[in-house]
Amino acid sequence: RGRASDRVLRPARDDFRITRTEQGTTRLVGEIRDPAHLHGLLAHFASLNVELVAVQAVDDPEKGTTS
């Protein structure tokens, strides 16, 4: 929840499309390469006390949509 700063998003900047929503949240859409990649990102966010709202698989990471 909330608008994440550039410092918080630094590890995700190259791998994810980052958007800030009208609801005041920050959304990251992209491909998770493997479980270690996911756990590394989650550990980074946890170390900064970032509140994670959801992790969701999508069919098309470019569009961020599910079917």
mmCIF file of C-alpha atoms in Angstrom:
data_model
loop_
_atom_site.group_PDB
_atom_site.id
_atom_site.type_symbol
_atom_site.label_atom_id
_atom_site.label_comp_id
_atom_site.label_asym_id
_atom_site.label_seq_id
_atom_site.Cartn_x
_atom_site.Cartn_y
_atom_site.Cartn_z
ATOM 1 C CA ARG A 1 0.000 0.000 0.000
ATOM 2 C CA GLY A 2 1.133 3.519 -0.625
ATOM 3 C CA ARG A 3 3.367 5.131 -3.177
ATOM 4 C CA ALA A 4 6.737 3.450 -3.075
ATOM 5 C CA SER A 5 9.828 5.602 -3.412
ATOM 6 C CA ASP A 6 12.569 5.062 -5.990
ATOM 7 C CA ARG A 7 14.790 3.651 -3.216
ATOM 8 C CA VAL A 8 12.217 0.990 -2.355
ATOM 9 C CA LEU A 9 11.703 0.078 -6.017
ATOM 10 C CA ARG A 10 15.389 0.014 -7.022
ATOM 11 C CA PRO A 11 15.670 -3.840 -7.191
ATOM 12 C CA ALA A 12 12.505 -4.055 -9.306
ATOM 13 C CA ARG A 13 13.147 -1.184 -11.694
ATOM 14 C CA ASP A 14 14.768 -3.225 -14.488
ATOM 15 C CA ASP A 15 12.421 -6.230 -14.358
ATOM 16 C CA PHE A 16 9.008 -4.679 -13.794
ATOM 17 C CA ARG A 17 6.648 -2.080 -15.181
ATOM 18 C CA ILE A 18 5.860 0.227 -12.269
ATOM 19 C CA THR A 19 2.659 2.237 -12.091
ATOM 20 C CA ARG A 20 1.112 4.328 -9.365
ATOM 21 C CA THR A 21 -2.645 3.955 -9.123
ATOM 22 C CA GLU A 22 -5.313 6.520 -8.320
ATOM 23 C CA GLN A 23 -6.041 4.536 -5.147
ATOM 24 C CA GLY A 24 -2.608 5.504 -3.822
ATOM 25 C CA THR A 25 -0.860 2.180 -4.349
ATOM 26 C CA THR A 26 2.167 1.203 -6.398
ATOM 27 C CA ARG A 27 1.763 -1.692 -8.839
ATOM 28 C CA LEU A 28 4.592 -3.794 -10.256
ATOM 29 C CA VAL A 29 3.975 -6.031 -13.277
ATOM 30 C CA GLY A 30 6.655 -8.264 -14.719
ATOM 31 C CA GLU A 31 8.115 -11.725 -14.925
ATOM 32 C CA ILE A 32 9.450 -13.559 -11.887
ATOM 33 C CA ARG A 33 12.349 -15.668 -13.181
ATOM 34 C CA ASP A 34 12.343 -18.300 -10.449
ATOM 35 C CA PRO A 35 11.475 -18.812 -6.753
ATOM 36 C CA ALA A 36 14.770 -17.235 -5.640
ATOM 37 C CA HIS A 37 13.908 -14.045 -7.562
ATOM 38 C CA LEU A 38 10.498 -13.858 -5.863
ATOM 39 C CA HIS A 39 11.916 -14.532 -2.406
ATOM 40 C CA GLY A 40 14.646 -11.955 -2.915
ATOM 41 C CA LEU A 41 12.133 -9.255 -3.828
ATOM 42 C CA LEU A 42 9.872 -10.181 -0.921
ATOM 43 C CA ALA A 43 12.827 -10.101 1.484
ATOM 44 C CA HIS A 44 13.840 -6.657 0.206
ATOM 45 C CA PHE A 45 10.342 -5.265 0.684
ATOM 46 C CA ALA A 46 10.006 -6.901 4.115
ATOM 47 C CA SER A 47 13.339 -5.393 5.225
ATOM 48 C CA LEU A 48 11.910 -1.944 4.461
ATOM 49 C CA ASN A 49 8.588 -2.737 6.168
ATOM 50 C CA VAL A 50 6.645 -2.389 2.901
ATOM 51 C CA GLU A 51 3.053 -3.561 3.112
ATOM 52 C CA LEU A 52 2.423 -6.057 0.328
ATOM 53 C CA VAL A 53 -1.215 -6.139 -0.770
ATOM 54 C CA ALA A 54 -1.144 -9.049 -3.246
ATOM 55 C CA VAL A 55 0.954 -11.238 -5.503
ATOM 56 C CA GLN A 56 -0.993 -12.476 -8.495
ATOM 57 C CA ALA A 57 -0.089 -14.546 -11.549
ATOM 58 C CA VAL A 58 -1.079 -12.950 -14.847
ATOM 59 C CA ASP A 59 -1.376 -14.411 -18.332
ATOM 60 C CA ASP A 60 0.241 -11.447 -20.060
ATOM 61 C CA PRO A 61 2.867 -9.570 -18.001
ATOM 62 C CA GLU A 62 3.015 -6.834 -20.662
ATOM 63 C CA LYS A 63 -0.639 -5.971 -20.101
ATOM 64 C CA GLY A 64 -0.959 -7.157 -16.516
ATOM 65 C CA THR A 65 -4.161 -9.059 -17.331
ATOM 66 C CA THR A 66 -5.565 -12.436 -16.367
ATOM 67 C CA SER A 67 -8.142 -14.491 -18.199
#
